[in-house]
mmCIF file of C-alpha atoms in Angstrom:
data_model
loop_
_atom_site.group_PDB
_atom_site.id
_atom_site.type_symbol
_atom_site.label_atom_id
_atom_site.label_comp_id
_atom_site.label_asym_id
_atom_site.label_seq_id
_atom_site.Cartn_x
_atom_site.Cartn_y
_atom_site.Cartn_z
ATOM 1 C CA MET A 968 9.104 7.711 10.834
ATOM 2 C CA ALA A 969 8.965 8.227 14.624
ATOM 3 C CA SER A 970 8.151 5.209 16.770
ATOM 4 C CA ASP A 971 5.014 5.071 18.895
ATOM 5 C CA LEU A 972 6.228 1.811 20.467
ATOM 6 C CA PHE A 973 9.803 0.656 20.917
ATOM 7 C CA CYS A 974 10.757 -2.416 22.955
ATOM 8 C CA THR A 975 14.120 -4.041 23.477
ATOM 9 C CA ASP A 976 14.868 -7.553 24.736
ATOM 10 C CA LEU A 977 11.646 -8.063 26.704
ATOM 11 C CA VAL A 978 11.670 -11.178 28.882
ATOM 12 C CA ARG A 979 8.855 -12.538 31.038
ATOM 13 C CA ARG A 980 9.220 -15.809 32.916
ATOM 14 C CA PHE A 981 6.744 -17.829 34.945
ATOM 15 C CA GLY A 982 8.802 -20.292 36.967
ATOM 16 C CA ASP A 983 10.766 -22.404 34.488
ATOM 17 C CA HIS A 984 8.658 -21.258 31.539
ATOM 18 C CA THR A 985 9.790 -18.265 29.473
ATOM 19 C CA ALA A 986 6.615 -16.820 27.946
ATOM 20 C CA VAL A 987 8.327 -13.838 26.273
ATOM 21 C CA ASP A 988 11.927 -14.445 25.274
ATOM 22 C CA ARG A 989 14.030 -11.404 24.324
ATOM 23 C CA VAL A 990 11.394 -9.762 22.134
ATOM 24 C CA SER A 991 12.250 -6.464 20.458
ATOM 25 C CA LEU A 992 9.935 -4.418 18.272
ATOM 26 C CA ASP A 993 9.724 -0.992 16.689
ATOM 27 C CA VAL A 994 6.249 0.188 15.670
ATOM 28 C CA PRO A 995 6.120 3.461 13.690
ATOM 29 C CA ALA A 996 3.366 5.970 14.430
ATOM 30 C CA GLY A 997 0.096 5.310 12.641
ATOM 31 C CA THR A 998 0.865 1.640 11.942
ATOM 32 C CA PHE A 999 -1.495 -1.336 12.104
ATOM 33 C CA PHE A 1000 0.872 -3.852 13.702
ATOM 34 C CA SER A 1001 -0.254 -7.441 14.318
ATOM 35 C CA ILE A 1002 1.294 -10.175 16.444
ATOM 36 C CA LEU A 1003 0.356 -13.523 14.923
ATOM 37 C CA GLY A 1004 0.969 -16.927 16.412
ATOM 38 C CA PRO A 1005 -0.552 -20.149 17.738
ATOM 39 C CA SER A 1006 -2.133 -20.457 21.165
ATOM 40 C CA GLY A 1007 0.443 -20.452 23.946
ATOM 41 C CA CYS A 1008 3.166 -18.678 21.966
ATOM 42 C CA GLY A 1009 3.261 -15.627 24.297
ATOM 43 C CA LYS A 1010 1.041 -13.138 22.425
ATOM 44 C CA THR A 1011 -1.267 -12.282 25.320
ATOM 45 C CA THR A 1012 1.597 -12.085 27.808
ATOM 46 C CA LEU A 1013 3.355 -9.610 25.527
ATOM 47 C CA LEU A 1014 0.194 -7.507 25.198
ATOM 48 C CA ARG A 1015 -0.205 -7.465 28.982
ATOM 49 C CA LEU A 1016 3.361 -6.165 29.295
ATOM 50 C CA LEU A 1017 2.598 -3.354 26.840
ATOM 51 C CA ALA A 1018 -0.633 -2.473 28.656
ATOM 52 C CA GLY A 1019 1.047 -2.440 32.054
ATOM 53 C CA PHE A 1020 -1.007 -5.306 33.517
ATOM 54 C CA ASP A 1021 2.252 -7.221 33.980
ATOM 55 C CA ARG A 1022 5.911 -6.235 34.254
ATOM 56 C CA PRO A 1023 8.853 -7.679 32.302
ATOM 57 C CA ASP A 1024 11.648 -9.460 34.134
ATOM 58 C CA SER A 1025 14.085 -7.582 31.904
ATOM 59 C CA GLY A 1026 14.092 -5.369 28.841
ATOM 60 C CA GLU A 1027 12.507 -1.992 28.221
ATOM 61 C CA ILE A 1028 9.200 -0.634 26.901
ATOM 62 C CA GLN A 1029 9.084 2.880 25.440
ATOM 63 C CA ILE A 1030 6.018 4.727 24.154
ATOM 64 C CA ARG A 1031 6.920 7.829 22.158
ATOM 65 C CA GLY A 1032 10.363 7.745 23.740
ATOM 66 C CA ALA A 1033 9.158 7.592 27.366
ATOM 67 C CA ARG A 1034 10.107 4.557 29.455
ATOM 68 C CA MET A 1035 6.996 2.683 30.607
ATOM 69 C CA ASN A 1036 8.294 -0.249 32.666
ATOM 70 C CA ASP A 1037 7.232 1.229 35.995
ATOM 71 C CA VAL A 1038 4.232 3.241 34.787
ATOM 72 C CA PRO A 1039 0.870 1.784 35.941
ATOM 73 C CA PRO A 1040 -1.776 0.914 33.319
ATOM 74 C CA ASN A 1041 -3.997 3.924 34.051
ATOM 75 C CA LYS A 1042 -1.075 6.307 33.525
ATOM 76 C CA ARG A 1043 0.027 4.925 30.148
ATOM 77 C CA PRO A 1044 -1.173 6.517 26.869
ATOM 78 C CA VAL A 1045 -2.688 3.155 25.985
ATOM 79 C CA ASN A 1046 -6.171 1.688 25.771
ATOM 80 C CA MET A 1047 -7.303 -1.863 25.178
ATOM 81 C CA VAL A 1048 -10.152 -3.649 23.394
ATOM 82 C CA PHE A 1049 -10.877 -7.133 24.732
ATOM 83 C CA GLN A 1050 -12.407 -10.092 22.916
ATOM 84 C CA HIS A 1051 -15.617 -9.908 24.930
ATOM 85 C CA LEU A 1052 -15.815 -6.086 24.679
ATOM 86 C CA ALA A 1053 -16.724 -5.552 28.390
ATOM 87 C CA LEU A 1054 -19.428 -2.974 27.672
ATOM 88 C CA PHE A 1055 -21.540 -1.957 30.670
ATOM 89 C CA PRO A 1056 -24.999 -3.490 30.024
ATOM 90 C CA THR A 1057 -26.846 -1.023 32.294
ATOM 91 C CA MET A 1058 -25.345 2.058 30.612
ATOM 92 C CA SER A 1059 -26.383 3.664 27.350
ATOM 93 C CA VAL A 1060 -24.038 3.696 24.358
ATOM 94 C CA GLY A 1061 -23.149 7.315 25.111
ATOM 95 C CA ASP A 1062 -22.409 6.586 28.768
ATOM 96 C CA ASN A 1063 -20.255 3.600 27.803
ATOM 97 C CA ILE A 1064 -18.218 5.725 25.419
ATOM 98 C CA GLY A 1065 -17.994 8.627 27.863
ATOM 99 C CA TYR A 1066 -16.987 6.505 30.863
ATOM 100 C CA GLY A 1067 -13.275 7.183 30.499
ATOM 101 C CA LEU A 1068 -13.861 10.875 29.802
ATOM 102 C CA ARG A 1069 -15.930 11.145 32.971
ATOM 103 C CA ARG A 1070 -13.147 9.517 35.002
ATOM 104 C CA GLN A 1071 -10.781 12.095 33.522
ATOM 105 C CA LYS A 1072 -13.198 14.784 34.736
ATOM 106 C CA VAL A 1073 -13.839 16.123 31.233
ATOM 107 C CA PRO A 1074 -16.702 18.695 31.443
ATOM 108 C CA ALA A 1075 -20.152 17.415 30.462
ATOM 109 C CA ALA A 1076 -20.519 19.657 27.402
ATOM 110 C CA GLU A 1077 -17.160 18.574 26.012
ATOM 111 C CA ARG A 1078 -17.975 14.927 26.747
ATOM 112 C CA THR A 1079 -21.193 15.229 24.771
ATOM 113 C CA ARG A 1080 -19.380 16.801 21.839
ATOM 114 C CA LYS A 1081 -16.632 14.161 21.809
ATOM 115 C CA ILE A 1082 -19.092 11.283 22.105
ATOM 116 C CA ALA A 1083 -21.166 12.578 19.187
ATOM 117 C CA ARG A 1084 -18.054 13.078 17.062
ATOM 118 C CA VAL A 1085 -16.601 9.604 17.693
ATOM 119 C CA LEU A 1086 -19.993 7.967 17.036
ATOM 120 C CA GLU A 1087 -20.049 9.755 13.692
ATOM 121 C CA GLN A 1088 -16.532 8.534 12.947
ATOM 122 C CA VAL A 1089 -17.357 4.891 13.684
ATOM 123 C CA GLY A 1090 -20.573 5.025 11.671
ATOM 124 C CA LEU A 1091 -23.082 5.055 14.553
ATOM 125 C CA PRO A 1092 -24.399 8.627 14.607
ATOM 126 C CA GLY A 1093 -27.330 9.352 16.869
ATOM 127 C CA LEU A 1094 -27.185 6.115 18.878
ATOM 128 C CA GLU A 1095 -26.068 7.714 22.154
ATOM 129 C CA ASP A 1096 -29.249 6.745 23.999
ATOM 130 C CA ARG A 1097 -29.428 3.134 22.837
ATOM 131 C CA ASN A 1098 -28.621 0.266 25.180
ATOM 132 C CA PRO A 1099 -25.750 -1.951 23.939
ATOM 133 C CA GLN A 1100 -28.093 -4.957 24.045
ATOM 134 C CA GLN A 1101 -30.193 -3.303 21.334
ATOM 135 C CA LEU A 1102 -27.268 -3.264 18.919
ATOM 136 C CA SER A 1103 -25.928 -5.889 16.539
ATOM 137 C CA GLY A 1104 -22.631 -7.621 17.236
ATOM 138 C CA GLY A 1105 -20.815 -5.401 14.751
ATOM 139 C CA GLN A 1106 -22.318 -2.254 16.252
ATOM 140 C CA ARG A 1107 -21.265 -3.313 19.771
ATOM 141 C CA GLN A 1108 -17.774 -3.906 18.413
ATOM 142 C CA ARG A 1109 -17.679 -0.340 17.093
ATOM 143 C CA VAL A 1110 -18.940 1.025 20.421
ATOM 144 C CA ALA A 1111 -16.076 -0.749 22.184
ATOM 145 C CA LEU A 1112 -13.625 0.799 19.722
ATOM 146 C CA ALA A 1113 -15.225 4.235 20.110
ATOM 147 C CA ARG A 1114 -14.924 4.004 23.914
ATOM 148 C CA CYS A 1115 -11.165 3.588 23.498
ATOM 149 C CA LEU A 1116 -10.586 5.958 20.585
ATOM 150 C CA VAL A 1117 -12.467 8.869 22.214
ATOM 151 C CA LEU A 1118 -9.621 9.021 24.756
ATOM 152 C CA GLU A 1119 -7.118 9.593 21.916
ATOM 153 C CA PRO A 1120 -4.554 6.996 23.088
ATOM 154 C CA THR A 1121 -1.129 6.736 21.507
ATOM 155 C CA LEU A 1122 -1.599 2.966 21.267
ATOM 156 C CA LEU A 1123 -4.742 0.915 20.944
ATOM 157 C CA LEU A 1124 -4.146 -2.700 21.983
ATOM 158 C CA LEU A 1125 -6.596 -5.265 20.619
ATOM 159 C CA ASP A 1126 -6.766 -8.734 22.167
ATOM 160 C CA GLU A 1127 -8.407 -10.964 19.512
ATOM 161 C CA PRO A 1128 -11.483 -8.672 19.427
ATOM 162 C CA LEU A 1129 -13.150 -10.507 16.522
ATOM 163 C CA GLY A 1130 -12.941 -13.962 18.056
ATOM 164 C CA ALA A 1131 -16.500 -13.994 19.403
ATOM 165 C CA LEU A 1132 -18.126 -12.886 16.120
ATOM 166 C CA ASP A 1133 -19.636 -15.171 13.484
ATOM 167 C CA LEU A 1134 -17.717 -15.699 10.252
ATOM 168 C CA LYS A 1135 -19.625 -13.231 8.061
ATOM 169 C CA LEU A 1136 -19.464 -10.447 10.638
ATOM 170 C CA ARG A 1137 -15.799 -11.169 11.297
ATOM 171 C CA GLU A 1138 -15.024 -10.748 7.604
ATOM 172 C CA GLN A 1139 -16.915 -7.435 7.564
ATOM 173 C CA MET A 1140 -15.200 -6.148 10.710
ATOM 174 C CA LYS A 1141 -11.724 -6.893 9.333
ATOM 175 C CA VAL A 1142 -12.306 -4.302 6.623
ATOM 176 C CA GLU A 1143 -13.975 -1.844 9.014
ATOM 177 C CA LEU A 1144 -11.138 -2.072 11.539
ATOM 178 C CA LYS A 1145 -8.604 -1.264 8.842
ATOM 179 C CA HIS A 1146 -10.643 1.731 7.677
ATOM 180 C CA LEU A 1147 -11.084 3.003 11.247
ATOM 181 C CA GLN A 1148 -7.384 2.701 11.994
ATOM 182 C CA LYS A 1149 -6.535 4.763 8.921
ATOM 183 C CA ALA A 1150 -9.267 7.316 9.665
ATOM 184 C CA PHE A 1151 -8.136 7.914 13.254
ATOM 185 C CA GLY A 1152 -4.401 7.551 12.558
ATOM 186 C CA THR A 1153 -4.002 5.718 15.871
ATOM 187 C CA THR A 1154 -1.333 3.037 16.187
ATOM 188 C CA PHE A 1155 -3.018 -0.367 16.550
ATOM 189 C CA VAL A 1156 -1.255 -3.355 18.110
ATOM 190 C CA TYR A 1157 -3.425 -6.364 17.373
ATOM 191 C CA ILE A 1158 -2.931 -9.955 18.524
ATOM 192 C CA THR A 1159 -4.489 -12.920 16.790
ATOM 193 C CA HIS A 1160 -4.009 -16.581 15.948
ATOM 194 C CA ASP A 1161 -6.005 -16.033 12.740
ATOM 195 C CA GLN A 1162 -3.616 -15.434 9.855
ATOM 196 C CA SER A 1163 -6.391 -14.063 7.639
ATOM 197 C CA GLU A 1164 -7.044 -11.226 10.118
ATOM 198 C CA ALA A 1165 -3.357 -10.372 10.308
ATOM 199 C CA MET A 1166 -2.763 -10.530 6.559
ATOM 200 C CA VAL A 1167 -5.812 -8.456 5.560
ATOM 201 C CA MET A 1168 -5.528 -5.634 8.089
ATOM 202 C CA SER A 1169 -1.864 -5.157 8.938
ATOM 203 C CA ASP A 1170 0.913 -2.938 7.705
ATOM 204 C CA GLN A 1171 3.420 -5.140 9.565
ATOM 205 C CA VAL A 1172 3.053 -8.604 11.110
ATOM 206 C CA ALA A 1173 5.251 -10.267 13.720
ATOM 207 C CA VAL A 1174 4.996 -14.066 13.608
ATOM 208 C CA MET A 1175 5.548 -15.355 17.139
ATOM 209 C CA ARG A 1176 6.597 -18.831 18.227
ATOM 210 C CA GLN A 1177 7.625 -20.068 21.674
ATOM 211 C CA GLY A 1178 8.018 -16.553 23.036
ATOM 212 C CA ARG A 1179 10.075 -15.171 20.154
ATOM 213 C CA PHE A 1180 9.489 -13.465 16.817
ATOM 214 C CA ASP A 1181 10.408 -15.676 13.866
ATOM 215 C CA GLN A 1182 9.879 -12.855 11.360
ATOM 216 C CA VAL A 1183 8.566 -9.291 11.296
ATOM 217 C CA ALA A 1184 7.554 -8.067 7.851
ATOM 218 C CA ALA A 1185 4.776 -6.793 5.622
ATOM 219 C CA PRO A 1186 2.070 -9.418 4.932
ATOM 220 C CA GLU A 1187 3.115 -9.945 1.314
ATOM 221 C CA THR A 1188 6.740 -10.486 2.343
ATOM 222 C CA LEU A 1189 5.721 -13.068 4.950
ATOM 223 C CA TYR A 1190 3.666 -14.883 2.344
ATOM 224 C CA ARG A 1191 6.122 -14.810 -0.547
ATOM 225 C CA ASN A 1192 9.448 -14.793 1.301
ATOM 226 C CA PRO A 1193 9.100 -16.599 4.640
ATOM 227 C CA ALA A 1194 12.256 -16.451 6.753
ATOM 228 C CA THR A 1195 11.829 -19.799 8.541
ATOM 229 C CA PRO A 1196 10.103 -23.143 7.945
ATOM 230 C CA PHE A 1197 7.653 -22.266 10.716
ATOM 231 C CA VAL A 1198 6.559 -19.061 8.964
ATOM 232 C CA ALA A 1199 6.302 -20.919 5.651
ATOM 233 C CA GLY A 1200 4.041 -23.528 7.220
ATOM 234 C CA PHE A 1201 2.005 -21.229 9.470
ATOM 235 C CA VAL A 1202 1.244 -18.278 7.178
ATOM 236 C CA GLY A 1203 -1.170 -19.349 4.467
ATOM 237 C CA ASP A 1204 -1.621 -22.814 2.988
ATOM 238 C CA ASN A 1205 1.535 -24.580 1.891
ATOM 239 C CA ASN A 1206 2.669 -27.972 0.659
ATOM 240 C CA ARG A 1207 5.831 -29.367 2.205
ATOM 241 C CA LEU A 1208 7.982 -31.854 0.272
ATOM 242 C CA SER A 1209 11.083 -33.414 1.830
ATOM 243 C CA GLY A 1210 14.041 -34.692 -0.115
ATOM 244 C CA ASP A 1211 17.821 -34.904 -0.458
ATOM 245 C CA VAL A 1212 19.803 -32.007 -1.963
ATOM 246 C CA ILE A 1213 21.490 -33.170 -5.170
ATOM 247 C CA SER A 1214 22.728 -29.821 -6.506
ATOM 248 C CA VAL A 1215 22.931 -26.108 -5.718
ATOM 249 C CA ASP A 1216 23.138 -23.554 -8.531
ATOM 250 C CA GLY A 1217 23.111 -19.937 -7.367
ATOM 251 C CA ASP A 1218 19.876 -19.410 -5.453
ATOM 252 C CA LEU A 1219 18.259 -22.591 -6.817
ATOM 253 C CA VAL A 1220 18.499 -25.994 -5.207
ATOM 254 C CA ARG A 1221 17.464 -29.343 -6.689
ATOM 255 C CA LEU A 1222 16.055 -32.101 -4.487
ATOM 256 C CA ARG A 1223 15.411 -35.773 -5.029
ATOM 257 C CA LEU A 1224 12.141 -36.821 -3.420
ATOM 258 C CA GLN A 1225 11.480 -40.220 -1.891
ATOM 259 C CA SER A 1226 9.572 -41.079 -5.073
ATOM 260 C CA GLY A 1227 12.820 -40.579 -7.027
ATOM 261 C CA GLU A 1228 11.580 -37.477 -8.832
ATOM 262 C CA GLU A 1229 13.771 -34.376 -8.947
ATOM 263 C CA VAL A 1230 12.289 -30.951 -8.192
ATOM 264 C CA ALA A 1231 13.691 -27.479 -7.603
ATOM 265 C CA GLY A 1232 13.067 -24.375 -5.526
ATOM 266 C CA ARG A 1233 14.653 -21.177 -4.304
ATOM 267 C CA ILE A 1234 17.000 -21.239 -1.318
ATOM 268 C CA ALA A 1235 15.341 -19.456 1.614
ATOM 269 C CA GLY A 1236 17.564 -20.379 4.547
ATOM 270 C CA GLU A 1237 21.059 -21.347 5.600
ATOM 271 C CA GLY A 1238 22.601 -24.796 5.902
ATOM 272 C CA ILE A 1239 21.605 -26.153 2.487
ATOM 273 C CA ALA A 1240 24.314 -28.331 0.965
ATOM 274 C CA THR A 1241 24.582 -31.315 -1.346
ATOM 275 C CA GLY A 1242 23.774 -34.554 0.434
ATOM 276 C CA ARG A 1243 21.701 -32.943 3.180
ATOM 277 C CA ARG A 1244 17.961 -33.185 3.736
ATOM 278 C CA ALA A 1245 15.829 -30.179 2.837
ATOM 279 C CA ASP A 1246 12.169 -29.152 2.811
ATOM 280 C CA LEU A 1247 10.520 -27.483 -0.172
ATOM 281 C CA PHE A 1248 7.384 -25.390 0.398
ATOM 282 C CA ILE A 1249 5.076 -24.647 -2.512
ATOM 283 C CA ARG A 1250 1.785 -22.716 -2.334
ATOM 284 C CA PRO A 1251 -1.279 -24.553 -3.694
ATOM 285 C CA GLU A 1252 -2.132 -21.665 -6.028
ATOM 286 C CA SER A 1253 1.415 -21.805 -7.475
ATOM 287 C CA LEU A 1254 0.797 -25.300 -8.865
ATOM 288 C CA VAL A 1255 -0.347 -25.883 -12.450
ATOM 289 C CA MET A 1256 -1.506 -29.115 -14.011
ATOM 290 C CA ASN A 1257 -0.807 -31.229 -17.084
ATOM 291 C CA GLY A 1258 -0.689 -29.156 -20.286
ATOM 292 C CA ALA A 1259 -0.403 -25.897 -18.325
ATOM 293 C CA VAL A 1260 3.081 -26.875 -17.094
ATOM 294 C CA PRO A 1261 5.577 -24.921 -19.260
ATOM 295 C CA ASP A 1262 9.190 -25.784 -20.014
ATOM 296 C CA GLY A 1263 11.570 -24.958 -17.188
ATOM 297 C CA TYR A 1264 9.090 -25.782 -14.439
ATOM 298 C CA SER A 1265 9.596 -28.496 -11.864
ATOM 299 C CA ARG A 1266 7.325 -31.458 -12.471
ATOM 300 C CA MET A 1267 6.084 -34.479 -10.588
ATOM 301 C CA GLN A 1268 3.584 -37.233 -11.145
ATOM 302 C CA ALA A 1269 0.644 -37.501 -8.778
ATOM 303 C CA THR A 1270 -2.571 -39.468 -8.317
ATOM 304 C CA VAL A 1271 -5.797 -37.612 -7.578
ATOM 305 C CA THR A 1272 -7.464 -38.613 -4.311
ATOM 306 C CA THR A 1273 -10.104 -35.881 -3.929
ATOM 307 C CA THR A 1274 -11.580 -33.014 -5.944
ATOM 308 C CA LEU A 1275 -13.435 -30.359 -3.945
ATOM 309 C CA PHE A 1276 -15.507 -27.479 -5.322
ATOM 310 C CA ASP A 1277 -14.384 -24.162 -3.805
ATOM 311 C CA GLY A 1278 -16.212 -21.378 -5.604
ATOM 312 C CA ALA A 1279 -14.108 -20.013 -8.450
ATOM 313 C CA ASN A 1280 -11.456 -22.669 -7.781
ATOM 314 C CA SER A 1281 -11.192 -26.373 -7.222
ATOM 315 C CA ARG A 1282 -9.080 -27.901 -4.491
ATOM 316 C CA ILE A 1283 -7.303 -30.968 -5.840
ATOM 317 C CA GLU A 1284 -5.769 -33.357 -3.341
ATOM 318 C CA ALA A 1285 -3.261 -35.784 -4.765
ATOM 319 C CA GLY A 1286 -0.836 -38.424 -3.571
ATOM 320 C CA VAL A 1287 2.873 -38.199 -4.311
ATOM 321 C CA ALA A 1288 4.768 -41.224 -2.976
ATOM 322 C CA ASP A 1289 3.746 -41.316 0.715
ATOM 323 C CA GLN A 1290 2.673 -37.664 0.849
ATOM 324 C CA THR A 1291 -0.529 -35.777 0.080
ATOM 325 C CA ILE A 1292 -0.333 -32.369 -1.544
ATOM 326 C CA PHE A 1293 -3.058 -30.068 -2.762
ATOM 327 C CA ALA A 1294 -3.453 -27.593 -5.573
ATOM 328 C CA ARG A 1295 -5.875 -24.694 -5.947
ATOM 329 C CA LEU A 1296 -6.798 -24.556 -9.623
ATOM 330 C CA PRO A 1297 -9.302 -22.454 -11.617
ATOM 331 C CA GLN A 1298 -12.587 -24.143 -12.490
ATOM 332 C CA ASP A 1299 -12.454 -25.513 -16.029
ATOM 333 C CA GLY A 1300 -13.163 -28.706 -17.888
ATOM 334 C CA SER A 1301 -9.749 -30.246 -17.226
ATOM 335 C CA VAL A 1302 -10.372 -29.998 -13.485
ATOM 336 C CA SER A 1303 -14.075 -30.847 -13.308
ATOM 337 C CA ASN A 1304 -13.484 -34.049 -15.312
ATOM 338 C CA LEU A 1305 -10.928 -35.391 -12.852
ATOM 339 C CA SER A 1306 -11.907 -38.417 -10.820
ATOM 340 C CA PRO A 1307 -10.211 -40.267 -7.955
ATOM 341 C CA ASP A 1308 -7.187 -42.273 -9.100
ATOM 342 C CA SER A 1309 -6.648 -40.014 -12.140
ATOM 343 C CA ALA A 1310 -2.959 -39.682 -12.983
ATOM 344 C CA ILE A 1311 -1.887 -36.046 -13.360
ATOM 345 C CA GLN A 1312 1.295 -34.028 -13.661
ATOM 346 C CA LEU A 1313 1.776 -31.049 -11.342
ATOM 347 C CA GLY A 1314 4.354 -28.343 -11.909
ATOM 348 C CA TRP A 1315 5.622 -25.027 -10.551
ATOM 349 C CA ASP A 1316 8.110 -22.270 -11.194
ATOM 350 C CA PRO A 1317 11.188 -23.070 -9.048
ATOM 351 C CA GLN A 1318 11.445 -19.382 -8.101
ATOM 352 C CA GLY A 1319 7.978 -19.660 -6.550
ATOM 353 C CA ALA A 1320 8.974 -22.414 -4.102
ATOM 354 C CA THR A 1321 11.068 -21.890 -0.964
ATOM 355 C CA VAL A 1322 13.589 -24.424 0.348
ATOM 356 C CA PHE A 1323 14.948 -24.683 3.890
ATOM 357 C CA ALA A 1324 17.446 -27.039 5.439
ATOM 358 C CA GLY A 1325 15.511 -29.995 6.801
ATOM 359 C CA GLU A 1326 14.370 -29.501 10.380
ATOM 360 C CA PRO A 1327 11.179 -29.945 12.398
ATOM 361 C CA VAL A 1328 8.639 -27.146 11.875
#
C-alpha cells in the first residue's frame, strides 16, 4: 500500500536535550496511526515537525512522496485538531467549518454545499446556524473534525483531542473517531498518553520513549508480544516478577523467584542466559486461581491482601514474597468468598508470559 507519510531518521534537539531521536515511520494511506507514550517522550515535538510548526535538525519528512522539510505549514496537505479545539466562539458552526474554504477562496455556493455534506458525514446535519457554545462537548468535537476534514487533507494530525472531555464522552468519541476515519478514508496521525485510546482506535501504534520508538505494531501485537520491557509495562496492566534464570529450553525460560518458587515464561528478548537476572511479565487476566490451575501451568503461592469488585470481574491483589501482584478473575463464589490473608495458588500458561533480560524499565 502507498505511504501517505514516510519519515527517515528525524532528529530534533533543544540545546543538550534530544526530543526526537532518529525516528523513522511509514504510514500507509487510510491508516489510523497512533503515537503513544508518557508525557515528555517527544510526541508533541514529533507532531509539530509533521505539521511544519517546527523543523527537524536532520532527517526527512515525505507526504505522498513529496519532501516537506522546507514547506511551510499552510502549504502542506495537512490539518490539525488540537486538544482545546480552537473553535471561533463568535462564528456559527457553518462559518467555523467554512473558514479554511473561505481562505482558499472557494466560491460561496460550493462552500455551502461542502459544509452541508461534511455536517451530514459527522452526524450534525442542519446545525450550520448554531453557535458552538450551544452544542455539547461531543458535538463541538465533531465540528472541529469537520472543519479539518472539509479541506480534504492527506493527513489529519490529532493532538490529544479527547483530553478535555469527561470519561463517558471520551469513551463515546473513541468509537466515533474510528468510524469517521474509516468513513472519510483520511490518514489519521493521533498522539496520546492514554493507551486505551490508542488500542481501541488504531490500526498501528508506535510506542515512544525518550524520543525514540520502542515498537511499532498493531495493538494486539503490542499487547500480546511486546518487544521491550518498557512496552510490556506501559501497554495494558501487567505484573512483573524478577528472578534468576535456572534453565532455558527452546523459547521457554524457567526462573527462580526470591521466594524460592520456580516459574516459567516465553523468551521475548535477547540476553537471557542461565545465571542471569530476568523479568517475567504476566497479564492479570492470564492468571487463574486454585482448582482452575491445570497441569503444565506455572504456579506460585500467594496471600490475598485485597479483593475489589470490578463489574463482571474481581481484582485480587496478593502478596508473593516482597512483591504485590494482581489478578483479574471472573465473579464467582470462589472469588467472592476470599478474605484478606487467604492463602491461594495462582497459575498461568508459560506461553502467555513474556520474559526479558533483567534491566530497568
